[in-house]
mmCIF file of C-alpha atoms and ligand atoms in Angstrom:
data_model
loop_
_atom_site.group_PDB
_atom_site.id
_atom_site.type_symbol
_atom_site.label_atom_id
_atom_site.label_comp_id
_atom_site.label_asym_id
_atom_site.label_seq_id
_atom_site.Cartn_x
_atom_site.Cartn_y
_atom_site.Cartn_z
ATOM 1 C CA UNK A 1 176.321 52.884 219.680
ATOM 2 C CA UNK A 2 177.132 51.413 223.039
ATOM 3 C CA UNK A 3 175.154 53.078 225.518
ATOM 4 C CA UNK A 4 174.554 51.445 229.286
ATOM 5 C CA UNK A 5 171.231 50.229 230.238
ATOM 6 C CA UNK A 6 170.925 53.078 232.531
ATOM 7 C CA UNK A 7 171.686 55.556 229.618
ATOM 8 C CA UNK A 8 169.081 53.799 227.692
ATOM 9 C CA UNK A 9 166.357 53.872 230.162
ATOM 10 C CA UNK A 10 166.927 57.659 230.716
ATOM 11 C CA UNK A 11 166.797 58.094 226.748
ATOM 12 C CA UNK A 12 163.739 56.081 226.281
ATOM 13 C CA UNK A 13 161.839 57.338 229.435
ATOM 14 C CA UNK A 14 163.215 60.781 230.218
ATOM 15 C CA UNK A 15 162.469 62.087 233.806
ATOM 16 C CA UNK A 16 160.948 65.654 233.838
ATOM 17 C CA UNK A 17 160.896 66.339 229.998
ATOM 18 C CA UNK A 18 158.809 69.230 229.228
ATOM 19 C CA UNK A 19 158.427 72.914 229.377
ATOM 20 C CA UNK A 20 157.318 75.092 232.236
ATOM 21 C CA UNK A 21 155.398 78.576 231.655
ATOM 22 C CA UNK A 22 155.887 79.966 235.351
ATOM 23 C CA UNK A 23 159.690 78.907 235.632
ATOM 24 C CA UNK A 24 161.733 81.193 238.043
ATOM 25 C CA UNK A 25 164.661 80.549 236.191
ATOM 26 C CA UNK A 26 165.527 79.286 232.275
ATOM 27 C CA UNK A 27 168.726 78.360 230.808
ATOM 28 C CA UNK A 28 169.491 77.444 227.181
ATOM 29 C CA UNK A 29 172.983 76.089 225.853
ATOM 30 C CA UNK A 30 174.330 74.439 223.138
ATOM 31 C CA UNK A 31 177.605 72.766 222.066
ATOM 32 C CA UNK A 32 179.092 72.832 218.683
ATOM 33 C CA UNK A 33 180.642 69.149 218.687
ATOM 34 C CA UNK A 34 177.417 67.301 218.476
ATOM 35 C CA UNK A 35 174.993 70.122 217.942
ATOM 36 C CA UNK A 36 172.932 69.303 220.818
ATOM 37 C CA UNK A 37 171.011 72.288 222.650
ATOM 38 C CA UNK A 38 169.385 71.882 225.951
ATOM 39 C CA UNK A 39 166.749 74.180 227.729
ATOM 40 C CA UNK A 40 166.406 74.068 231.638
ATOM 41 C CA UNK A 41 163.635 75.457 233.504
ATOM 42 C CA UNK A 42 163.855 75.473 237.455
ATOM 43 C CA UNK A 43 160.861 76.571 240.015
ATOM 44 C CA UNK A 44 162.609 77.656 243.081
ATOM 45 C CA UNK A 45 161.069 78.127 246.649
ATOM 46 C CA UNK A 46 163.182 79.247 249.803
ATOM 47 C CA UNK A 47 166.494 78.374 247.764
ATOM 48 C CA UNK A 48 165.136 75.031 247.061
ATOM 49 C CA UNK A 49 164.636 73.726 243.357
ATOM 50 C CA UNK A 50 161.151 72.374 244.021
ATOM 51 C CA UNK A 51 160.656 71.392 240.185
ATOM 52 C CA UNK A 52 162.659 71.180 237.197
ATOM 53 C CA UNK A 53 162.042 70.509 233.251
ATOM 54 C CA UNK A 54 163.990 70.049 230.286
ATOM 55 C CA UNK A 55 163.813 70.164 226.354
ATOM 56 C CA UNK A 56 166.663 68.983 224.780
ATOM 57 C CA UNK A 57 167.449 68.633 221.049
ATOM 58 C CA UNK A 58 170.113 66.160 220.633
ATOM 59 C CA UNK A 59 171.613 62.673 220.612
ATOM 60 C CA UNK A 60 171.094 60.045 222.835
ATOM 61 C CA UNK A 61 173.428 61.117 225.516
ATOM 62 C CA UNK A 62 172.282 64.561 225.550
ATOM 63 C CA UNK A 63 168.627 63.614 226.522
ATOM 64 C CA UNK A 64 170.020 61.038 228.912
ATOM 65 C CA UNK A 65 172.145 63.570 230.528
ATOM 66 C CA UNK A 66 169.581 65.999 230.603
ATOM 67 C CA UNK A 67 167.295 63.972 232.374
ATOM 68 C CA UNK A 68 169.650 62.753 234.764
ATOM 69 C CA UNK A 69 170.723 66.302 236.002
ATOM 70 C CA UNK A 70 167.300 67.167 236.484
ATOM 71 C CA UNK A 71 166.547 64.101 238.762
ATOM 72 C CA UNK A 72 170.057 64.997 240.494
ATOM 73 C CA UNK A 73 169.089 68.685 241.362
ATOM 74 C CA UNK A 74 165.374 68.367 242.015
ATOM 75 C CA UNK A 75 164.771 68.865 245.850
ATOM 76 C CA UNK A 76 168.374 70.255 246.284
ATOM 77 C CA UNK A 77 169.373 73.883 247.363
ATOM 78 C CA UNK A 78 170.677 76.222 244.600
ATOM 79 C CA UNK A 79 174.153 75.865 246.165
ATOM 80 C CA UNK A 80 174.019 72.041 246.061
ATOM 81 C CA UNK A 81 172.858 72.354 242.323
ATOM 82 C CA UNK A 82 175.476 74.470 241.335
ATOM 83 C CA UNK A 83 178.177 71.930 242.319
ATOM 84 C CA UNK A 84 176.769 69.234 240.212
ATOM 85 C CA UNK A 85 179.519 68.178 237.760
ATOM 86 C CA UNK A 86 179.122 66.505 234.428
ATOM 87 C CA UNK A 87 181.484 63.790 235.856
ATOM 88 C CA UNK A 88 178.611 63.038 238.765
ATOM 89 C CA UNK A 89 175.912 63.160 235.911
ATOM 90 C CA UNK A 90 178.307 60.539 233.756
ATOM 91 C CA UNK A 91 178.693 58.088 236.770
ATOM 92 C CA UNK A 92 175.143 58.086 237.695
ATOM 93 C CA UNK A 93 174.464 57.005 234.019
ATOM 94 C CA UNK A 94 177.085 54.299 234.606
ATOM 95 C CA UNK A 95 179.072 55.761 232.112
ATOM 96 C CA UNK A 96 179.308 57.185 228.528
ATOM 97 C CA UNK A 97 181.109 56.434 225.394
ATOM 98 C CA UNK A 98 184.433 58.741 225.489
ATOM 99 C CA UNK A 99 183.323 60.689 222.188
ATOM 100 C CA UNK A 100 179.865 61.448 224.230
ATOM 101 C CA UNK A 101 181.413 62.887 227.332
ATOM 102 C CA UNK A 102 181.316 66.546 225.906
ATOM 103 C CA UNK A 103 177.360 66.035 225.662
ATOM 104 C CA UNK A 104 177.258 65.693 229.548
ATOM 105 C CA UNK A 105 179.214 69.001 229.977
ATOM 106 C CA UNK A 106 176.043 70.532 228.266
ATOM 107 C CA UNK A 107 173.762 69.264 231.198
ATOM 108 C CA UNK A 108 175.929 70.766 233.913
ATOM 109 C CA UNK A 109 176.075 74.005 231.812
ATOM 110 C CA UNK A 110 172.119 74.046 231.459
ATOM 111 C CA UNK A 111 171.682 73.745 235.218
ATOM 112 C CA UNK A 112 174.444 76.792 235.935
ATOM 113 C CA UNK A 113 172.538 78.822 233.315
ATOM 114 C CA UNK A 114 169.233 78.195 234.780
ATOM 115 C CA UNK A 115 170.401 79.153 238.192
ATOM 116 C CA UNK A 116 172.021 82.126 236.805
ATOM 117 C CA UNK A 117 168.804 83.298 235.226
ATOM 118 C CA UNK A 118 166.997 82.728 238.318
ATOM 119 C CA UNK A 119 169.674 84.750 240.625
ATOM 120 C CA UNK A 120 169.587 87.635 237.919
ATOM 121 C CA UNK A 121 165.809 87.797 238.211
ATOM 122 C CA UNK A 122 166.193 87.973 242.045
ATOM 123 C CA UNK A 123 168.174 91.305 241.915
ATOM 124 C CA UNK B 1 168.266 28.412 177.777
ATOM 125 C CA UNK B 2 166.785 31.282 176.394
ATOM 126 C CA UNK B 3 163.659 30.628 178.274
ATOM 127 C CA UNK B 4 165.364 30.072 181.641
ATOM 128 C CA UNK B 5 166.843 33.481 181.126
ATOM 129 C CA UNK B 6 163.496 34.894 180.427
ATOM 130 C CA UNK B 7 162.127 33.270 183.342
ATOM 131 C CA UNK B 8 164.692 34.556 185.532
ATOM 132 C CA UNK B 9 164.774 38.181 184.109
ATOM 133 C CA UNK B 10 160.956 38.223 184.599
ATOM 134 C CA UNK B 11 161.261 37.344 188.363
ATOM 135 C CA UNK B 12 163.810 39.993 188.622
ATOM 136 C CA UNK B 13 161.425 42.513 187.209
ATOM 137 C CA UNK B 14 158.614 41.476 189.525
ATOM 138 C CA UNK B 15 161.119 41.716 192.467
ATOM 139 C CA UNK B 16 161.988 45.250 191.280
ATOM 140 C CA UNK B 17 158.235 46.508 190.778
ATOM 141 C CA UNK B 18 157.356 45.348 194.138
ATOM 142 C CA UNK B 19 160.088 46.939 195.926
ATOM 143 C CA UNK B 20 159.374 50.166 193.826
ATOM 144 C CA UNK B 21 155.744 50.283 194.713
ATOM 145 C CA UNK B 22 156.884 49.934 198.373
ATOM 146 C CA UNK B 23 159.278 52.781 198.134
ATOM 147 C CA UNK B 24 156.385 54.986 196.644
ATOM 148 C CA UNK B 25 154.306 53.927 199.386
ATOM 149 C CA UNK B 26 156.849 54.701 202.063
ATOM 150 C CA UNK B 27 157.744 58.140 200.266
ATOM 151 C CA UNK B 28 153.959 59.152 200.126
ATOM 152 C CA UNK B 29 153.311 58.211 203.867
ATOM 153 C CA UNK B 30 156.556 60.124 205.118
ATOM 154 C CA UNK B 31 155.785 63.403 202.840
ATOM 155 C CA UNK B 32 152.667 63.740 204.827
ATOM 156 C CA UNK B 33 154.853 64.589 208.098
ATOM 157 C CA UNK B 34 155.231 68.343 208.252
ATOM 158 C CA UNK B 35 158.459 70.153 207.628
ATOM 159 C CA UNK B 36 160.053 66.992 206.085
ATOM 160 C CA UNK B 37 161.873 66.615 202.798
ATOM 161 C CA UNK B 38 162.586 63.785 200.246
ATOM 162 C CA UNK B 39 166.643 63.792 199.612
ATOM 163 C CA UNK B 40 167.781 63.005 195.943
ATOM 164 C CA UNK B 41 166.098 62.665 192.930
ATOM 165 C CA UNK B 42 162.844 60.660 192.918
ATOM 166 C CA UNK B 43 163.124 59.382 189.237
ATOM 167 C CA UNK B 44 166.592 58.383 189.156
ATOM 168 C CA UNK B 45 167.087 57.165 193.040
ATOM 169 C CA UNK B 46 167.854 53.411 193.677
ATOM 170 C CA UNK B 47 164.801 51.398 193.930
ATOM 171 C CA UNK B 48 165.163 50.327 197.580
ATOM 172 C CA UNK B 49 166.492 53.550 199.054
ATOM 173 C CA UNK B 50 164.353 56.244 200.858
ATOM 174 C CA UNK B 51 165.989 58.883 202.353
ATOM 175 C CA UNK B 52 164.260 61.833 204.492
ATOM 176 C CA UNK B 53 164.988 64.955 206.328
ATOM 177 C CA UNK B 54 163.040 65.918 209.180
ATOM 178 C CA UNK B 55 163.073 69.692 210.562
ATOM 179 C CA UNK B 56 163.950 70.298 214.136
ATOM 180 C CA UNK B 57 165.004 66.837 215.399
ATOM 181 C CA UNK B 58 168.363 65.110 215.821
ATOM 182 C CA UNK B 59 169.386 62.223 213.923
ATOM 183 C CA UNK B 60 170.955 59.576 216.403
ATOM 184 C CA UNK B 61 167.835 60.077 218.581
ATOM 185 C CA UNK B 62 165.589 59.242 215.875
ATOM 186 C CA UNK B 63 167.479 56.207 214.799
ATOM 187 C CA UNK B 64 167.891 55.127 218.528
ATOM 188 C CA UNK B 65 163.822 55.168 219.005
ATOM 189 C CA UNK B 66 163.251 53.517 215.722
ATOM 190 C CA UNK B 67 165.763 50.854 216.849
ATOM 191 C CA UNK B 68 163.786 50.112 219.545
ATOM 192 C CA UNK B 69 160.833 49.622 217.555
ATOM 193 C CA UNK B 70 162.783 47.222 215.658
ATOM 194 C CA UNK B 71 163.513 49.312 212.473
ATOM 195 C CA UNK B 72 166.834 49.407 211.310
ATOM 196 C CA UNK B 73 167.769 52.430 209.620
ATOM 197 C CA UNK B 74 170.749 54.622 209.159
ATOM 198 C CA UNK B 75 171.361 58.420 208.891
ATOM 199 C CA UNK B 76 171.130 59.665 205.604
ATOM 200 C CA UNK B 77 172.881 62.326 203.562
ATOM 201 C CA UNK B 78 173.200 65.578 205.215
ATOM 202 C CA UNK B 79 170.036 67.953 205.062
ATOM 203 C CA UNK B 80 171.835 70.509 203.373
ATOM 204 C CA UNK B 81 170.706 72.119 200.046
ATOM 205 C CA UNK B 82 170.534 75.716 198.464
ATOM 206 C CA UNK B 83 166.912 75.923 199.905
ATOM 207 C CA UNK B 84 168.086 76.011 203.258
ATOM 208 C CA UNK B 85 168.541 79.510 204.994
ATOM 209 C CA UNK B 86 171.691 80.005 206.952
ATOM 210 C CA UNK B 87 169.981 82.037 209.484
ATOM 211 C CA UNK B 88 168.952 79.147 211.618
ATOM 212 C CA UNK B 89 169.378 79.204 215.374
ATOM 213 C CA UNK B 90 172.499 76.594 215.082
ATOM 214 C CA UNK B 91 174.315 78.910 212.963
ATOM 215 C CA UNK B 92 173.971 81.327 215.467
ATOM 216 C CA UNK B 93 175.759 79.038 217.660
ATOM 217 C CA UNK B 94 178.456 78.175 215.142
ATOM 218 C CA UNK B 95 176.842 74.788 213.991
ATOM 219 C CA UNK B 96 176.518 73.841 210.123
ATOM 220 C CA UNK B 97 172.969 73.599 209.446
ATOM 221 C CA UNK B 98 172.653 70.043 208.810
ATOM 222 C CA UNK B 99 172.877 69.045 212.197
ATOM 223 C CA UNK B 100 169.406 71.119 212.723
ATOM 224 C CA UNK B 101 167.956 68.308 210.658
ATOM 225 C CA UNK B 102 167.416 64.672 211.551
ATOM 226 C CA UNK B 103 168.283 62.709 208.370
ATOM 227 C CA UNK B 104 167.098 59.123 207.746
ATOM 228 C CA UNK B 105 168.002 56.308 205.200
ATOM 229 C CA UNK B 106 165.702 53.309 204.935
ATOM 230 C CA UNK B 107 166.636 50.199 202.544
ATOM 231 C CA UNK B 108 163.743 48.221 201.296
ATOM 232 C CA UNK B 109 164.263 44.607 200.073
ATOM 233 C CA UNK B 110 162.169 42.080 198.284
ATOM 234 C CA UNK B 111 161.508 40.416 201.518
ATOM 235 C CA UNK B 112 159.373 43.366 202.851
ATOM 236 C CA UNK B 113 155.879 43.897 202.844
ATOM 237 C CA UNK B 114 153.664 46.570 202.198
ATOM 238 C CA UNK B 115 152.287 46.144 205.836
ATOM 239 C CA UNK B 116 155.753 46.826 207.003
ATOM 240 C CA UNK B 117 156.018 49.949 205.290
ATOM 241 C CA UNK B 118 152.737 50.984 206.867
ATOM 242 C CA UNK B 119 154.349 50.132 210.472
ATOM 243 C CA UNK B 120 157.479 52.303 209.380
ATOM 244 C CA UNK B 121 155.595 55.297 208.502
ATOM 245 C CA UNK B 122 153.337 55.108 211.568
ATOM 246 C CA UNK B 123 156.721 54.598 213.765
ATOM 247 C CA UNK B 124 158.609 57.462 212.084
ATOM 248 C CA UNK B 125 155.639 59.614 212.443
ATOM 249 C CA UNK B 126 155.036 59.193 216.128
ATOM 250 C CA UNK B 127 158.864 59.504 217.093
ATOM 251 C CA UNK B 128 159.421 62.553 214.911
ATOM 252 C CA UNK B 129 156.330 64.235 216.648
ATOM 253 C CA UNK B 130 157.836 62.926 220.171
ATOM 254 C CA UNK B 131 161.067 64.109 219.506
ATOM 255 C CA UNK B 132 159.834 67.898 218.346
ATOM 256 C CA UNK B 133 157.774 68.158 221.345
ATOM 257 C CA UNK B 134 161.047 68.157 223.229
ATOM 258 C CA UNK B 135 163.218 69.930 220.816
ATOM 259 C CA UNK B 136 163.886 73.512 221.825
ATOM 260 C CA UNK B 137 164.997 74.176 218.221
ATOM 261 C CA UNK B 138 161.423 73.050 217.306
ATOM 262 C CA UNK B 139 159.785 75.301 219.690
ATOM 263 C CA UNK B 140 161.878 78.305 218.193
ATOM 264 C CA UNK B 141 160.680 77.392 214.898
ATOM 265 C CA UNK B 142 156.964 76.987 215.748
ATOM 266 C CA UNK B 143 157.132 80.368 217.634
ATOM 267 C CA UNK B 144 158.313 81.793 214.750
ATOM 268 C CA UNK B 145 161.536 83.092 215.962
ATOM 269 C CA UNK B 146 163.304 81.372 212.951
ATOM 270 C CA UNK B 147 161.757 80.509 209.897
ATOM 271 C CA UNK B 148 161.109 76.755 208.797
ATOM 272 C CA UNK B 149 163.799 75.871 206.316
ATOM 273 C CA UNK B 150 161.940 72.464 205.119
HETATM 274 ZN ZN1 ZN C 201 175.619 64.803 221.839
#
């Protein structure tokens, strides 16, 4: 497996890993190709994502992309976070092997699912 | 000639016994990990191969963490058997159930030592527990949302 140094760093020392008891939004998504499952928790105040946590069952790319995605949306507004693309996450990680790109799609979907859950709770 | 052969045979036998003892040590250690399973037939197995499944974690991340600790392992046989209940959360997502379990294959050679087996047991135990802590699949199992299969 050829992972970049950055991927290995986020895999070995994932940022924002954990659960959140008082989350304002929780999203859980899975992909059938690798079998990865990602669960993302967000804390929101005044439309800003003040805290993020994730739990992931999955391959090295799944864990690294979850970690990177949480870093990229922390402190951002809901609208900015919704714009996060898997491509941006992959670029921030200095790339992923071609057969692992689908794992990064999951990170984008997990962010969107958590925000969707947050919004549904606001209504 | 006959003596030389006997000596070589004796050496070979001793090596196999040493490997078998380390294999048994490794199996005994890994079996203490909750919700794990030894794959294959305990008696008829190859002397230097140990194959395990661990519920609730993914295989590649297990291998990568072990590699970082200097342990070269490979993924073992798929963790499926008649004992596995198909009602798992992953099946709900349209996945085959072997992906719900990290599988591990370790090969032991004559050059290995019992101390190395202890190191492997300690490392696998730590990595499995670490990965389970961050696994939403494991969380569901521990909460009783899905039954443990191993
Ligand atoms: Zn994956």
